[in-house]
Tab-separated table of C-alpha atoms in Angstrom:
chain	number	residue	atom	x	y	z
A	1	MET	CA	53.520	128.332	91.403
A	2	THR	CA	52.808	131.578	90.157
A	3	ILE	CA	53.539	133.691	86.905
A	4	SER	CA	55.890	136.334	88.886
A	5	ILE	CA	57.838	132.676	90.464
A	6	PHE	CA	57.711	131.133	87.454
A	7	ARG	CA	59.304	133.791	84.858
A	8	GLY	CA	61.515	134.434	87.677
A	9	LEU	CA	62.882	130.999	87.528
A	10	ILE	CA	63.700	131.447	83.420
A	11	LEU	CA	65.465	134.889	84.674
A	12	GLY	CA	67.187	133.240	87.288
A	13	VAL	CA	68.697	130.564	85.037
A	14	TRP	CA	69.847	133.380	82.755
A	15	ALA	CA	71.384	134.615	86.249
A	16	LEU	CA	73.188	131.221	87.140
A	17	THR	CA	74.769	130.788	83.693
A	18	VAL	CA	76.519	134.208	84.120
A	19	LEU	CA	77.606	133.623	87.471
A	20	TYR	CA	78.437	130.059	86.191
A	21	VAL	CA	80.843	131.609	83.561
A	22	VAL	CA	82.161	134.634	85.257
A	23	VAL	CA	83.216	131.840	88.474
A	24	ALA	CA	84.706	129.680	86.176
A	25	LEU	CA	86.910	131.975	84.428
A	26	ALA	CA	87.665	133.773	87.255
A	27	SER	CA	89.006	130.295	89.098
A	28	GLN	CA	90.696	128.785	87.011
A	29	ARG	CA	94.058	130.320	88.446
A	30	TYR	CA	93.440	128.455	91.369
A	31	LEU	CA	93.628	125.064	90.142
A	32	PRO	CA	96.953	123.193	91.091
A	33	PRO	CA	99.759	123.796	88.935
A	34	GLU	CA	98.935	120.102	87.620
A	35	LEU	CA	95.837	120.744	86.325
A	36	SER	CA	96.615	123.915	85.237
A	37	ASN	CA	99.509	122.143	82.870
A	38	TYR	CA	96.556	119.632	81.589
A	39	LEU	CA	94.418	122.295	80.378
A	40	ASP	CA	96.988	124.600	78.800
A	41	SER	CA	98.436	121.393	77.087
A	42	VAL	CA	94.934	120.018	76.024
A	43	ALA	CA	94.098	123.826	74.754
A	44	SER	CA	97.636	124.015	72.574
A	45	THR	CA	96.649	120.560	70.561
A	46	GLU	CA	94.780	120.858	67.145
A	47	VAL	CA	91.343	121.210	66.679
A	48	THR	CA	90.215	118.725	64.996
A	49	VAL	CA	86.682	118.487	62.805
A	50	PHE	CA	85.132	116.380	65.471
A	51	ARG	CA	85.868	119.089	68.046
A	52	TRP	CA	84.617	121.985	65.691
A	53	ALA	CA	81.146	119.958	65.024
A	54	ILE	CA	80.521	119.586	69.119
A	55	PHE	CA	81.510	123.653	69.292
A	56	ALA	CA	79.123	124.363	66.286
A	57	ILE	CA	76.238	121.895	67.747
A	58	THR	CA	76.941	123.686	71.048
A	59	ALA	CA	76.661	126.989	69.800
A	60	PHE	CA	73.420	126.427	67.709
A	61	LEU	CA	71.737	124.712	71.316
A	62	PHE	CA	72.284	128.240	73.133
A	63	PHE	CA	70.996	130.105	70.914
A	64	VAL	CA	67.862	127.750	70.314
A	65	LEU	CA	68.374	128.270	74.514
A	66	ILE	CA	67.938	132.093	74.602
A	67	ILE	CA	64.835	131.931	71.708
A	68	ALA	CA	63.329	128.830	73.947
A	69	THR	CA	63.341	131.008	77.540
A	70	VAL	CA	62.042	133.963	75.424
A	71	GLY	CA	59.208	131.897	74.079
A	72	LEU	CA	58.633	130.174	77.698
A	73	TYR	CA	58.582	133.916	79.332
A	74	LYS	CA	55.823	134.783	76.901
A	75	PHE	CA	54.071	131.556	77.331
A	76	LYS	CA	54.162	130.145	73.995
A	77	ARG	CA	53.771	126.568	73.204
A	78	TRP	CA	56.673	126.615	70.923
A	79	GLY	CA	59.114	127.654	73.688
A	80	ARG	CA	58.246	124.906	75.564
A	81	THR	CA	58.176	122.219	72.970
A	82	LEU	CA	61.730	123.863	71.964
A	83	PHE	CA	63.095	124.376	76.025
A	84	LEU	CA	62.512	120.729	76.162
A	85	TRP	CA	64.103	119.292	73.132
A	86	THR	CA	67.237	121.639	73.580
A	87	ASN	CA	68.197	120.138	77.018
A	88	VAL	CA	67.570	116.520	75.408
A	89	GLY	CA	69.766	117.535	72.643
A	90	SER	CA	72.232	119.535	75.589
A	91	LEU	CA	72.075	115.931	77.354
A	92	ALA	CA	72.648	114.013	74.087
A	93	ILE	CA	75.911	115.898	73.375
A	94	LEU	CA	77.193	116.287	77.024
A	95	PRO	CA	79.459	113.296	76.778
A	96	ALA	CA	81.710	114.414	73.776
A	97	HIS	CA	82.843	117.586	75.559
A	98	GLY	CA	85.099	115.532	76.960
A	99	ILE	CA	87.076	115.817	80.526
A	100	SER	CA	85.798	118.749	82.550
A	101	ILE	CA	87.992	119.900	85.584
A	102	GLU	CA	86.929	122.774	87.710
A	103	LEU	CA	86.727	123.991	91.407
A	104	GLY	CA	84.040	122.330	93.655
A	105	PHE	CA	82.248	126.195	94.052
A	106	VAL	CA	82.142	125.919	90.336
A	107	THR	CA	80.211	122.704	90.114
A	108	ALA	CA	78.129	123.846	92.642
A	109	VAL	CA	76.732	126.681	90.672
A	110	GLN	CA	76.342	124.831	87.457
A	111	TYR	CA	73.946	121.888	89.517
A	112	LEU	CA	72.206	124.778	91.022
A	113	GLY	CA	71.346	126.064	87.413
A	114	VAL	CA	70.749	122.428	86.335
A	115	LEU	CA	67.851	122.140	89.459
A	116	VAL	CA	66.391	125.698	88.439
A	117	GLU	CA	66.206	124.095	84.328
A	118	GLY	CA	64.676	121.003	86.192
A	119	GLY	CA	61.856	122.967	87.947
A	120	LEU	CA	61.367	124.814	84.808
A	121	LEU	CA	60.919	121.531	83.042
A	122	PHE	CA	58.065	120.223	85.370
A	123	ALA	CA	56.349	123.342	86.015
A	124	MET	CA	55.665	123.897	82.573
A	125	TYR	CA	53.808	120.726	82.092
A	126	LEU	CA	51.654	120.626	85.315
A	127	PRO	CA	49.035	122.909	86.814
A	128	PRO	CA	49.056	125.736	87.603
A	129	ILE	CA	51.614	126.923	84.738
A	130	GLY	CA	51.168	124.328	82.073
A	131	PRO	CA	47.365	125.369	81.288
A	132	LEU	CA	48.575	128.747	80.545
A	133	PHE	CA	50.594	127.645	77.095
A	134	ASP	CA	47.416	126.096	75.808
A	135	GLU	CA	45.765	129.573	77.009
A	136	GLN	CA	48.187	131.647	75.420
A	137	SER	CA	47.347	129.702	72.132
A	138	GLN	CA	44.156	130.330	72.316
A	139	GLY	CA	44.557	133.806	72.585
A	140	ILE	CA	43.407	134.277	76.145
A	141	GLU	CA	45.668	136.911	78.153
A	142	ASN	CA	47.571	135.369	81.154
A	143	ASP	CA	49.112	137.950	82.970
A	144	ARG	CA	47.639	136.748	86.269
A	145	SER	CA	49.907	136.036	88.989
């Protein structure tokens, strides 16, 4: 894998994230009425402290993920570490989000994003990409492609 492919995967994660949000919002009107009614009833319930805490943790992890991907793009060791632990934290908090109702295409876009993130996690610790994070910490320029 080359540096340009690795950086392309990082940009791909964000492109798929934006696509996921757009498709998820746009496709809600195509849900069956029973599911739409259920989602409306859930949205109209009072928000608990637990739900606010989950929202705050998720927002924090999203913010840290933005910082981590900038670090990955620049081959900073802290970016690699942040990216790993942000993904672990996101996985740990996922069950607390509750039921997820979305169309199959939306889920497919989400799964594709997860696959790309998995590829990044794999590549950032193995040669030829992994050593670039160590070189960067020693001040070696890595503009190789």
